[in-house]
Structure formats: structure tokens, C-alpha cells
CSV table of C-alpha atoms and ligand atoms in Angstrom, one decimal:
chain,number,residue,atom,x,y,z
Z,1,UNK,CA,9.3,-23.0,0.1
Z,2,UNK,CA,8.4,-24.8,-3.0
Z,3,UNK,CA,5.0,-24.1,-4.6
Z,4,UNK,CA,3.6,-22.0,-1.8
Z,5,UNK,CA,6.4,-19.5,-2.1
Z,6,UNK,CA,7.1,-19.6,-5.8
Z,7,UNK,CA,9.7,-16.9,-6.3
Z,8,UNK,CA,8.3,-13.8,-7.9
Z,9,UNK,CA,4.6,-14.6,-7.9
Z,10,UNK,CA,3.8,-11.1,-6.6
Z,11,UNK,CA,6.3,-9.4,-9.0
Z,12,UNK,CA,5.1,-11.4,-12.0
Z,13,UNK,CA,1.4,-10.5,-11.3
Z,14,UNK,CA,2.4,-6.8,-11.0
Z,15,UNK,CA,3.8,-7.1,-14.6
Z,16,UNK,CA,0.7,-9.0,-15.7
Z,17,UNK,CA,2.7,-12.2,-16.3
Z,18,UNK,CA,1.2,-15.7,-15.7
Z,19,UNK,CA,1.4,-17.0,-12.1
Z,20,UNK,CA,0.7,-20.4,-10.6
Z,21,UNK,CA,-1.6,-18.9,-8.0
Z,22,UNK,CA,-3.0,-15.5,-7.2
Z,23,UNK,CA,-0.5,-13.6,-5.0
Z,24,UNK,CA,-1.7,-12.0,-1.8
Z,25,UNK,CA,-0.6,-9.5,0.8
Z,26,UNK,CA,-2.5,-7.3,3.2
Z,27,UNK,CA,-2.2,-3.5,3.5
Z,28,UNK,CA,-1.1,-2.9,7.1
Z,29,UNK,CA,-0.4,-6.6,7.6
Z,30,UNK,CA,2.2,-5.5,10.2
Z,31,UNK,CA,1.2,-3.7,13.3
Z,32,UNK,CA,-1.8,-3.2,15.4
Z,33,UNK,CA,-3.8,-6.4,14.8
Z,34,UNK,CA,-0.9,-8.7,16.0
Z,35,UNK,CA,-0.3,-9.4,19.7
Z,36,UNK,CA,3.4,-10.0,19.0
Z,37,UNK,CA,3.5,-6.4,17.5
Z,38,UNK,CA,2.0,-4.9,20.7
Z,39,UNK,CA,4.7,-6.8,22.7
Z,40,UNK,CA,7.6,-5.7,20.6
Z,41,UNK,CA,6.5,-2.2,19.8
Z,42,UNK,CA,7.6,-0.3,22.9
Z,43,UNK,CA,6.8,3.4,23.5
Z,44,UNK,CA,7.3,6.3,21.1
Z,45,UNK,CA,5.2,7.1,18.0
Z,46,UNK,CA,5.7,5.5,14.6
Z,47,UNK,CA,8.0,8.3,13.5
Z,48,UNK,CA,10.3,7.5,16.4
Z,49,UNK,CA,10.0,3.7,15.9
Z,50,UNK,CA,11.1,4.2,12.3
Z,51,UNK,CA,14.5,5.3,13.5
Z,52,UNK,CA,15.2,1.9,15.0
Z,53,UNK,CA,16.3,-0.5,12.2
Z,54,UNK,CA,16.2,-3.7,14.2
Z,55,UNK,CA,12.7,-2.9,15.5
Z,56,UNK,CA,11.4,-2.0,12.0
Z,57,UNK,CA,12.9,-5.2,10.7
Z,58,UNK,CA,11.2,-7.3,13.3
Z,59,UNK,CA,7.8,-5.6,12.8
Z,60,UNK,CA,8.1,-6.0,9.0
Z,61,UNK,CA,8.8,-9.7,9.3
Z,62,UNK,CA,6.2,-10.6,12.0
Z,63,UNK,CA,3.3,-11.0,9.6
Z,64,UNK,CA,5.3,-13.3,7.4
Z,65,UNK,CA,5.5,-15.8,10.3
Z,66,UNK,CA,1.7,-15.9,10.4
Z,67,UNK,CA,0.5,-15.5,6.9
Z,68,UNK,CA,1.6,-17.1,3.6
Z,69,UNK,CA,1.7,-13.7,2.0
Z,70,UNK,CA,3.7,-13.2,-1.2
Z,71,UNK,CA,5.2,-9.8,-0.2
Z,72,UNK,CA,6.4,-7.9,2.8
Z,73,UNK,CA,5.9,-4.2,3.3
Z,74,UNK,CA,8.2,-2.0,5.2
Z,75,UNK,CA,6.9,-0.9,8.6
Z,76,UNK,CA,7.0,2.8,8.4
Z,77,UNK,CA,4.6,5.8,7.8
Z,78,UNK,CA,4.0,8.2,5.0
Z,79,UNK,CA,5.1,11.1,7.3
Z,80,UNK,CA,8.5,9.6,8.0
Z,81,UNK,CA,10.4,11.6,5.3
Z,82,UNK,CA,8.6,14.8,6.3
Z,83,UNK,CA,9.7,14.5,9.9
Z,84,UNK,CA,13.2,13.7,8.6
Z,85,UNK,CA,13.5,17.0,6.8
Z,86,UNK,CA,12.4,18.9,10.0
Z,87,UNK,CA,8.7,19.3,9.4
Z,88,UNK,CA,7.2,19.5,12.9
Z,89,UNK,CA,4.6,16.7,12.4
Z,90,UNK,CA,3.7,14.5,15.4
Z,91,UNK,CA,1.5,11.5,15.7
Z,92,UNK,CA,-1.4,11.9,18.1
Z,93,UNK,CA,-2.7,8.6,19.4
Z,94,UNK,CA,-6.1,7.7,18.0
Z,95,UNK,CA,-6.0,10.7,15.7
Z,96,UNK,CA,-3.0,10.5,13.3
Z,97,UNK,CA,-0.5,13.0,11.9
Z,98,UNK,CA,-0.9,16.5,13.4
Z,99,UNK,CA,0.9,19.8,12.7
Z,100,UNK,CA,0.3,22.6,15.3
Z,101,UNK,CA,0.9,25.1,12.5
Z,102,UNK,CA,-0.4,23.8,9.3
Z,103,UNK,CA,1.3,25.0,6.1
Z,104,UNK,CA,-0.4,28.1,4.9
Z,105,UNK,CA,1.3,30.2,2.3
Z,106,UNK,CA,4.2,30.1,0.0
Z,107,UNK,CA,6.7,30.9,2.8
Z,108,UNK,CA,5.8,27.8,4.8
Z,109,UNK,CA,6.1,25.7,1.6
Z,110,UNK,CA,9.6,27.1,0.8
Z,111,UNK,CA,10.8,25.6,4.1
Z,112,UNK,CA,10.1,22.0,2.8
Z,113,UNK,CA,13.6,21.2,1.7
Z,114,UNK,CA,14.6,18.2,-0.5
Z,115,UNK,CA,15.1,14.8,1.2
Z,116,UNK,CA,18.7,13.6,1.3
Z,117,UNK,CA,18.2,10.0,2.1
Z,118,UNK,CA,21.7,9.1,3.2
Z,119,UNK,CA,21.8,12.0,5.7
Z,120,UNK,CA,18.1,12.2,6.6
Z,121,UNK,CA,16.8,8.6,6.8
Z,122,UNK,CA,19.8,6.3,7.3
Z,123,UNK,CA,17.8,4.2,9.7
Z,124,UNK,CA,15.2,3.5,7.0
Z,125,UNK,CA,17.9,2.5,4.6
Z,126,UNK,CA,19.4,0.3,7.2
Z,127,UNK,CA,16.1,-1.3,7.9
Z,128,UNK,CA,15.4,-2.0,4.2
Z,129,UNK,CA,18.9,-3.6,4.0
Z,130,UNK,CA,18.3,-5.8,7.0
Z,131,UNK,CA,14.8,-6.9,5.8
Z,132,UNK,CA,16.1,-7.7,2.3
Z,133,UNK,CA,18.9,-9.8,3.8
Z,134,UNK,CA,16.4,-11.7,6.0
Z,135,UNK,CA,14.2,-12.4,3.0
Z,136,UNK,CA,17.0,-13.5,0.7
Z,137,UNK,CA,16.2,-16.8,-1.0
Z,138,UNK,CA,12.6,-16.9,0.3
Z,139,UNK,CA,11.0,-15.6,-2.9
Z,140,UNK,CA,9.2,-12.9,-0.9
Z,141,UNK,CA,10.0,-9.4,-2.2
Z,142,UNK,CA,9.9,-6.3,0.0
Z,143,UNK,CA,7.5,-3.5,-1.0
Z,144,UNK,CA,8.8,0.1,-0.3
Z,145,UNK,CA,6.2,2.8,0.0
Z,146,UNK,CA,5.7,6.6,0.2
Z,147,UNK,CA,2.8,9.0,0.5
Z,148,UNK,CA,1.7,10.5,-2.8
Z,149,UNK,CA,2.0,14.3,-3.0
Z,150,UNK,CA,-1.8,15.0,-2.6
Z,151,UNK,CA,-2.3,12.7,0.3
Z,152,UNK,CA,0.8,14.0,2.2
Z,153,UNK,CA,-0.3,17.6,1.4
Z,154,UNK,CA,-3.7,16.8,3.0
Z,155,UNK,CA,-2.0,16.4,6.4
Z,156,UNK,CA,0.4,19.3,5.9
Z,157,UNK,CA,-2.3,21.8,4.9
Z,158,UNK,CA,-5.2,20.6,7.0
Z,159,UNK,CA,-2.9,20.1,10.0
Z,160,UNK,CA,-4.7,16.9,11.0
Z,161,UNK,CA,-6.8,14.1,9.5
Z,162,UNK,CA,-9.8,15.7,7.7
Z,163,UNK,CA,-13.2,14.6,6.4
Z,164,UNK,CA,-13.7,17.4,3.9
Z,165,UNK,CA,-10.2,18.4,2.8
Z,166,UNK,CA,-11.5,21.9,2.6
Z,167,UNK,CA,-8.2,23.7,3.2
Z,168,UNK,CA,-6.2,21.7,0.7
Z,169,UNK,CA,-8.9,22.0,-2.0
Z,170,UNK,CA,-9.2,25.6,-1.4
Z,171,UNK,CA,-5.5,26.1,-1.7
Z,172,UNK,CA,-5.6,24.4,-5.1
Z,173,UNK,CA,-8.3,26.6,-6.5
Z,174,UNK,CA,-7.3,29.9,-4.8
Z,175,UNK,CA,-3.5,29.7,-5.3
Z,176,UNK,CA,-2.8,27.1,-8.0
Z,177,UNK,CA,0.8,28.2,-8.4
Z,178,UNK,CA,1.4,27.7,-4.6
Z,179,UNK,CA,-0.3,24.3,-4.8
Z,180,UNK,CA,2.0,23.4,-7.7
Z,181,UNK,CA,5.1,24.3,-5.8
Z,182,UNK,CA,3.9,22.2,-2.8
Z,183,UNK,CA,3.0,19.2,-5.0
Z,184,UNK,CA,6.3,19.4,-6.8
Z,185,UNK,CA,8.3,19.4,-3.5
Z,186,UNK,CA,6.4,16.5,-2.2
Z,187,UNK,CA,6.9,14.7,-5.4
Z,188,UNK,CA,10.6,15.1,-5.2
Z,189,UNK,CA,10.5,13.9,-1.6
Z,190,UNK,CA,8.5,10.8,-2.6
Z,191,UNK,CA,10.9,10.0,-5.5
Z,192,UNK,CA,14.0,10.4,-3.2
Z,193,UNK,CA,12.3,8.3,-0.5
Z,194,UNK,CA,11.3,5.5,-2.8
Z,195,UNK,CA,14.6,5.5,-4.8
Z,196,UNK,CA,16.5,5.1,-1.5
Z,197,UNK,CA,14.3,2.1,-0.5
Z,198,UNK,CA,14.8,0.5,-3.9
Z,199,UNK,CA,18.6,1.0,-3.8
Z,200,UNK,CA,18.6,-0.7,-0.4
Z,201,UNK,CA,16.7,-3.7,-1.7
Z,202,UNK,CA,13.0,-3.0,-2.1
Z,203,UNK,CA,11.7,-4.8,-5.2
Z,204,UNK,CA,8.4,-2.9,-5.8
Z,205,UNK,CA,7.0,0.4,-4.6
Z,206,UNK,CA,3.5,1.5,-3.6
Z,207,UNK,CA,2.5,5.1,-3.7
Z,208,UNK,CA,-0.3,5.7,-1.2
Z,209,UNK,CA,-2.7,8.4,-2.6
Z,210,UNK,CA,-5.3,7.3,0.0
Z,211,UNK,CA,-7.5,10.4,-0.2
Z,212,UNK,CA,-7.4,11.1,-3.9
Z,213,UNK,CA,-11.0,9.7,-4.2
Z,214,UNK,CA,-12.2,12.8,-2.4
Z,215,UNK,CA,-11.4,14.9,-5.5
Z,216,UNK,CA,-13.6,15.4,-8.5
Z,217,UNK,CA,-12.2,13.8,-11.7
Z,218,UNK,CA,-11.6,17.2,-13.1
Z,219,UNK,CA,-9.6,18.4,-10.1
Z,220,UNK,CA,-7.7,15.1,-10.0
Z,221,UNK,CA,-6.8,15.5,-13.6
Z,222,UNK,CA,-5.8,19.1,-13.3
Z,223,UNK,CA,-4.1,19.2,-9.8
Z,224,UNK,CA,-2.9,15.7,-9.0
Z,225,UNK,CA,-2.5,13.5,-12.1
Z,226,UNK,CA,0.4,15.4,-13.7
Z,227,UNK,CA,2.5,15.4,-10.5
Z,228,UNK,CA,1.6,11.7,-9.9
Z,229,UNK,CA,2.6,10.8,-13.5
Z,230,UNK,CA,5.9,12.6,-12.9
Z,231,UNK,CA,6.7,10.6,-9.8
Z,232,UNK,CA,5.8,7.3,-11.6
Z,233,UNK,CA,7.9,8.2,-14.6
Z,234,UNK,CA,10.9,9.1,-12.5
Z,235,UNK,CA,10.5,5.7,-10.7
Z,236,UNK,CA,10.6,3.9,-14.1
Z,237,UNK,CA,14.4,4.2,-14.1
Z,238,UNK,CA,14.5,2.0,-11.0
Z,239,UNK,CA,13.0,-0.9,-12.9
Z,240,UNK,CA,10.7,-2.1,-10.2
Z,241,UNK,CA,6.9,-2.4,-10.4
Z,242,UNK,CA,4.9,0.5,-9.2
Z,243,UNK,CA,1.5,0.4,-7.4
Z,244,UNK,CA,-0.8,3.4,-7.1
Z,245,UNK,CA,-3.4,3.1,-4.4
Z,246,UNK,CA,-6.3,5.2,-3.3
Z,247,UNK,CA,-9.7,4.9,-1.5
Z,248,UNK,CA,-13.0,5.8,-3.2
Z,249,UNK,CA,-11.3,6.1,-6.6
Z,250,UNK,CA,-14.0,4.4,-8.7
Z,251,UNK,CA,-14.5,7.5,-10.9
Z,252,UNK,CA,-10.8,8.1,-11.2
Z,253,UNK,CA,-9.6,4.7,-12.3
Z,254,UNK,CA,-9.0,5.6,-16.0
Z,255,UNK,CA,-7.1,8.7,-15.0
Z,256,UNK,CA,-5.0,6.8,-12.4
Z,257,UNK,CA,-4.1,4.2,-15.0
Z,258,UNK,CA,-3.0,7.0,-17.4
Z,259,UNK,CA,-0.5,8.2,-14.7
Z,260,UNK,CA,1.5,5.1,-15.7
Z,261,UNK,CA,1.6,2.7,-12.7
Z,262,UNK,CA,2.0,-1.0,-13.3
Z,263,UNK,CA,-0.8,-1.7,-10.8
Z,264,UNK,CA,-3.7,0.3,-9.4
Z,265,UNK,CA,-4.9,-0.6,-5.9
Z,266,UNK,CA,-8.6,-0.2,-5.4
Z,267,UNK,CA,-10.9,-0.2,-2.4
Z,268,UNK,CA,-14.0,-2.4,-2.0
Z,269,UNK,CA,-16.5,-0.1,-3.6
Z,270,UNK,CA,-15.8,-1.1,-7.2
Z,271,UNK,CA,-16.1,-4.7,-8.3
Z,272,UNK,CA,-12.8,-5.8,-9.8
Z,273,UNK,CA,-14.3,-6.7,-13.2
Z,274,UNK,CA,-15.6,-3.1,-13.4
Z,275,UNK,CA,-12.3,-1.7,-12.2
Z,276,UNK,CA,-10.4,-3.8,-14.8
Z,277,UNK,CA,-12.5,-2.5,-17.6
Z,278,UNK,CA,-11.9,1.1,-16.5
Z,279,UNK,CA,-8.2,0.6,-16.0
Z,280,UNK,CA,-7.7,-1.1,-19.4
Z,281,UNK,CA,-5.6,-4.1,-20.3
Z,282,UNK,CA,-2.2,-2.6,-19.6
Z,283,UNK,CA,-2.7,-2.1,-15.8
Z,284,UNK,CA,-2.8,-4.8,-13.2
Z,285,UNK,CA,-5.3,-4.5,-10.3
Z,286,UNK,CA,-4.8,-5.0,-6.5
Z,287,UNK,CA,-7.6,-5.6,-4.1
Z,288,UNK,CA,-10.3,-5.6,-2.9
Z,289,UNK,CA,-11.8,-7.4,0.0
Z,290,UNK,CA,-13.6,-5.0,2.4
Z,291,UNK,CA,-11.5,-5.0,5.6
Z,292,UNK,CA,-14.6,-4.9,7.7
Z,293,UNK,CA,-15.7,-8.2,6.3
Z,294,UNK,CA,-12.8,-9.8,8.1
Z,295,UNK,CA,-14.6,-9.2,11.4
Z,296,UNK,CA,-17.5,-11.4,10.3
Z,297,UNK,CA,-17.7,-15.2,10.8
Z,298,UNK,CA,-15.3,-17.3,8.6
Z,299,UNK,CA,-18.1,-18.5,6.3
Z,300,UNK,CA,-18.8,-14.9,5.3
Z,301,UNK,CA,-15.2,-14.0,4.9
Z,302,UNK,CA,-14.6,-17.1,2.7
Z,303,UNK,CA,-17.6,-16.3,0.5
Z,304,UNK,CA,-16.5,-12.7,0.0
Z,305,UNK,CA,-12.9,-13.8,-0.7
Z,306,UNK,CA,-14.3,-16.1,-3.4
Z,307,UNK,CA,-16.4,-13.3,-4.8
Z,308,UNK,CA,-13.3,-11.1,-5.2
Z,309,UNK,CA,-11.4,-14.0,-6.9
Z,310,UNK,CA,-14.4,-14.6,-9.2
Z,311,UNK,CA,-14.7,-11.0,-10.1
Z,312,UNK,CA,-11.0,-10.8,-10.9
Z,313,UNK,CA,-11.4,-13.6,-13.4
Z,314,UNK,CA,-8.6,-15.5,-15.0
Z,315,UNK,CA,-6.8,-12.8,-16.9
Z,316,UNK,CA,-3.3,-12.1,-15.6
Z,317,UNK,CA,-2.6,-9.2,-13.3
Z,318,UNK,CA,-4.5,-9.6,-10.1
Z,319,UNK,CA,-2.9,-9.2,-6.7
Z,320,UNK,CA,-5.3,-10.1,-3.9
Z,321,UNK,CA,-5.4,-7.6,-1.0
Z,322,UNK,CA,-7.9,-5.8,1.2
Z,323,UNK,CA,-9.5,-2.6,-0.1
Z,324,UNK,CA,-7.7,-0.6,2.7
Z,325,UNK,CA,-5.7,-1.4,5.8
Z,326,UNK,CA,-6.3,-4.3,8.2
Z,327,UNK,CA,-8.6,-3.1,11.0
Z,328,UNK,CA,-7.1,-3.3,14.5
Z,329,UNK,CA,-9.7,-5.8,15.8
Z,330,UNK,CA,-9.1,-8.3,13.0
Z,331,UNK,CA,-8.4,-11.9,14.1
Z,332,UNK,CA,-5.0,-12.8,12.6
Z,333,UNK,CA,-6.3,-16.4,12.1
Z,334,UNK,CA,-8.9,-15.1,9.7
Z,335,UNK,CA,-6.2,-13.3,7.6
Z,336,UNK,CA,-4.1,-16.5,7.6
Z,337,UNK,CA,-7.1,-18.4,6.3
Z,338,UNK,CA,-7.8,-15.8,3.6
Z,339,UNK,CA,-4.2,-16.0,2.3
Z,340,UNK,CA,-4.5,-19.8,2.2
Z,341,UNK,CA,-7.9,-19.7,0.4
Z,342,UNK,CA,-6.5,-17.3,-2.2
Z,343,UNK,CA,-3.6,-19.6,-2.9
Z,344,UNK,CA,-5.9,-22.6,-3.1
Z,345,UNK,CA,-8.5,-21.1,-5.4
Z,346,UNK,CA,-7.0,-17.9,-6.9
Z,347,UNK,CA,-6.1,-18.6,-10.5
Z,348,UNK,CA,-5.9,-15.3,-12.3
Z,349,UNK,CA,-3.2,-15.6,-15.0
Z,350,UNK,CA,-3.2,-19.3,-14.5
Z,351,UNK,CA,-1.7,-20.2,-17.8
Z,352,UNK,CA,1.5,-21.5,-16.2
Z,353,UNK,CA,-0.5,-23.9,-14.2
Z,354,UNK,CA,-2.5,-24.9,-17.2
Z,355,UNK,CA,0.6,-25.3,-19.3
Z,356,UNK,CA,1.9,-27.6,-16.6
Z,357,UNK,CA,-1.2,-29.7,-16.8
Z,358,UNK,CA,-2.7,-28.5,-13.5
Z,359,UNK,CA,-6.5,-28.1,-13.9
Z,360,UNK,CA,-7.8,-24.7,-13.0
Z,361,UNK,CA,-9.7,-26.0,-10.0
Z,362,UNK,CA,-6.5,-27.3,-8.3
Z,363,UNK,CA,-4.2,-30.3,-8.4
Z,364,UNK,CA,-6.6,-32.7,-6.7
Z,365,UNK,CA,-9.3,-31.9,-9.3
Z,366,UNK,CA,-11.7,-31.3,-6.5
Z,367,UNK,CA,-11.1,-27.6,-6.2
Z,368,UNK,CA,-10.5,-25.9,-2.9
Z,369,UNK,CA,-14.1,-25.9,-2.0
Z,370,UNK,CA,-13.8,-29.1,-0.1
Z,371,UNK,CA,-10.5,-28.1,1.5
Z,372,UNK,CA,-12.1,-25.4,3.5
Z,373,UNK,CA,-9.4,-23.3,5.2
Z,374,UNK,CA,-10.3,-22.5,8.8
Z,375,UNK,CA,-8.7,-19.9,11.1
O,1,CP3,O1,-4.0,3.8,5.5
O,1,CP3,C1,-3.6,4.2,4.4
O,1,CP3,O2,-4.3,4.8,3.6
O,1,CP3,C2,-2.2,4.0,4.0
O,1,CP3,C3,-1.4,5.2,3.8
O,1,CP3,C4,-1.1,5.9,5.1
O,1,CP3,C5,-0.1,5.5,6.0
O,1,CP3,N1,-0.1,6.5,7.0
O,1,CP3,C6,0.8,4.4,5.9
O,1,CP3,C7,1.1,3.6,7.1
O,1,CP3,C8,-1.7,7.1,5.5
O,1,CP3,C9,-2.9,7.8,4.9
O,1,CP3,C10,-1.1,7.4,6.8
O,1,CP3,C11,-1.3,8.6,7.6
O,1,CP3,C12,-1.4,8.3,9.0
O,1,CP3,N2,-0.3,8.1,9.8
O,1,CP3,C13,-2.5,7.9,9.7
O,1,CP3,C14,-4.0,7.9,9.2
O,1,CP3,C15,-4.7,9.1,9.7
O,1,CP3,C16,-6.0,9.4,9.0
O,1,CP3,O3,-6.1,10.4,8.2
O,1,CP3,O4,-6.9,8.6,9.1
O,1,CP3,C17,-2.1,7.6,11.0
O,1,CP3,C18,-3.0,7.1,12.1
O,1,CP3,C19,-0.7,7.7,11.0
O,1,CP3,C20,0.2,7.4,12.1
O,1,CP3,C21,0.4,5.9,12.2
O,1,CP3,N3,1.0,5.2,11.1
O,1,CP3,C22,0.2,5.0,13.2
O,1,CP3,C23,-0.5,5.4,14.6
O,1,CP3,C24,0.5,3.8,12.8
O,1,CP3,C25,0.4,2.5,13.5
O,1,CP3,C26,1.6,1.9,14.0
O,1,CP3,C27,2.2,2.4,15.3
O,1,CP3,O5,3.1,1.8,15.7
O,1,CP3,O6,1.9,3.5,15.9
O,1,CP3,C28,1.1,3.9,11.4
O,1,CP3,C29,1.7,2.9,10.6
O,1,CP3,C30,1.5,2.9,9.1
O,1,CP3,N4,1.1,3.9,8.4
O,1,CP3,C31,1.8,1.8,8.3
O,1,CP3,C32,1.5,2.2,7.0
O,1,CP3,C33,1.6,1.4,5.7
O,1,CP3,C34,2.5,0.5,8.6
O,1,CP3,C35,2.2,-0.1,9.9
O,1,CP3,C36,1.0,-1.0,10.0
O,1,CP3,O7,0.9,-2.0,9.2
O,1,CP3,O8,0.2,-0.8,10.9
């Protein structure tokens, strides 16, 4: 407790308020890179695992025992609510979400019914309740999440992970009204899924639009931005910070900020200072260490971590994260050291520390450079 887990550091940074240290968490901090995860996980795919609240709670809490992260994220998947409304999606090992009969025309889309959280995903609600209870008093909020309409549509329409997204793009341009119905239904599902997580105790939500960066800015603006803005505006009533994340979104950042999230999550392709100028002063930024860097020797990881912190500067509203999920071969010791280094040296929005007379380089005046964190 105490300084290292100052309550609300993550939530304050989301709202661009001053923090004592830069908050940090890692996308996919739970899961495949942790040996204790592989021991606890059992059989069954992630969609099945999501129906066991005690297991989900344990897997969500595991990374908090290793890393001094400032937020937990629910162990789940973006396809969980789709399976829950009867969509025949399955997870193929080493592939991802697969549908034997991808959604084609309007008739398929009509079958996507609304999500009724209490009836359809009671185990997710139960897991959020259990995690929230376990985190009580620790100052570490739980982040709920959902897939954004476009990214979920990619799987439903392509039928499997894609490199070109040809079918979903073709649907948008060939049958724009069908696309709109699909996007609206998925938006309603995301809203219901996220609202239920917040009602059960999640304190922030992240909307994963992982594949938005494969669209042209014009297509993003026409086909994806309005429905994304609607989801974010419906979430505003929940009064929790919202994070909108995507990969390869350098050219979309101003549009994404205009959708109205509190935070935009970026990958490693755009330096944070560039991202900040594109996002504008009213949007916080989350990122953006290249997850592949974490496989390099610690000296390299430390230098790249410092580069991210420097690029983020001292303006409020930076949450340190990777640019995408933790890679399976990552040494957890490296991530533990990254979290410590971010806390030692990260000072974005450091006016609280300055007000309290703590010099920007750290309380010992020597800066963290001599206190090298090692895995
Ligand atoms: O990576 C992202 O961009 C985050 C958004 C996202 C998630 N799932 C969240 C998630 C996306 C795009 C998916 C789709 C998906 N679902 C994929 C990617 C396929 C592709 O196109 O490349 C995969 C492989 C799945 C199925 C899945 N989800 C598996 C096999 C796992 C690993 C855990 C397990 O026990 O099998 C997940 C977990 C998952 N999906 C998490 C999140 C935030 C949380 C768990 C973790 O931290 O590993």
C-alpha cells in the first residue's frame, strides 16, 4: 500500500488529473505468459473458462501478485457476449475465434439478438463482483472491456482472423445498410456488456477496436466512427473513464479522439508526443512500448521504457502500457521490472509530487537511473 498503490492513480490519469507517478498496466497481463496461469487454467477454451467465476477471478488477480500494476483487467474475451447470445463462435487453438458459417446477409444479422446480461452472462457479472471484492481497499480498480463493433464484426463476417478484412470491407461498401444494422446490434451488445461490468464493480472500461487501423480514415469516419461515438456516449452515463484502443491507428487518432473517449490507447508505431498532438489536449493517451521489445535484454527494455516516458513528457494524462498484448514468451520478471521503472521515473502530470516538494527526478534527488530495476 502507501505510495506504490496510491488509490486512483490510474483513474486520475484517465481523467488527465495530476498523479504522483505514471500509472501502468499491461494489455493481456493475465494469461499465457504466466506459469501459474498455465497451471490454473484447465481445459476448455476461453469462452468456456469465462463461465467459471472463481477461475476468472483467480486468473484476473494473478498478475497483481507479480507486477505493481495500477489496474486489473477482467480475464475474458471479446467474443464472450456473442457466444452468450447463441452465436456459434468457437476458439481454435493457435488461430482464434472461428465461425463455420460466417455472417453473410441481412438474415444472419437479424439473428444477433440483444444481450440480456443477467440471463446471458451471470458468470461474468459474478466474476466482476468477486474481483471487485478482492480488490477492495487496495486502490487498484478493475477495467471491464468489450470488443468494439468493427473489430467484433471482423470475426463474424470473415469467419476467422483475417489479414485483409476483405469480406467485412466489402460488406460496408456493397451493402451499407446491412453493415449499419450489424454495427448497431454489436454496439448495443457492447453497451449492455460494459454496463453490466460497471454495475458489478468495474471502475473503467476499454473498448478494443484492435483492427480499426486497417481502414482508411474516410472509411473509419463513415462506417465506424458514428457507431463508436454512440457506444462511448451511452457509456458516459456510467460515469467511469472510457479507453478506446486500436492497432495501427496513427492516421485515425484525431477521428478516434472525436468519438469521445477519455483515453486513446495506441500501438508502438506512433511516438507518444506525436499521438498527443493528434489527439489534442482533451484526451489522455495509453501506451506504447512495443511488446516485442520485452523479449530483448533488460538494458534494451529499460532504454525503450525510458524513451516512452520521455516522449510522453510531463503533461498529465499518460498511462503506461504496451502497444498491444503481452507476447506469450515474455519473461514475467521483465514486466515486473518495467512496472517498477515506470513508477520510479514516470512523472507525467507530476504536479502533485511537485506541490508536495518532491523533485521531478525522485525523492532521493538522484533519479531512478542509479536504482536500476532488474528482473
Ligand atoms: O489482442 C487484442 O487486440 C485485444 C482484443 C481482443 C481480445 N480477443 C481480448 C482478449 C481480440 C482482438 C480478441 C480476439 C481473439 N480471441 C483472438 C485474436 C485472434 C486474432 O485475430 O489474432 C484470440 C486468439 C481469441 C481467443 C482467446 N482470447 C484466447 C486463445 C485467449 C487466451 C487465453 C486462453 O485461456 O485461451 C484469449 C484471452 C483474451 N482475449 C484476453 C483479452 C483481453 C485476456 C486474457 C489474456 O490476458 O491473455
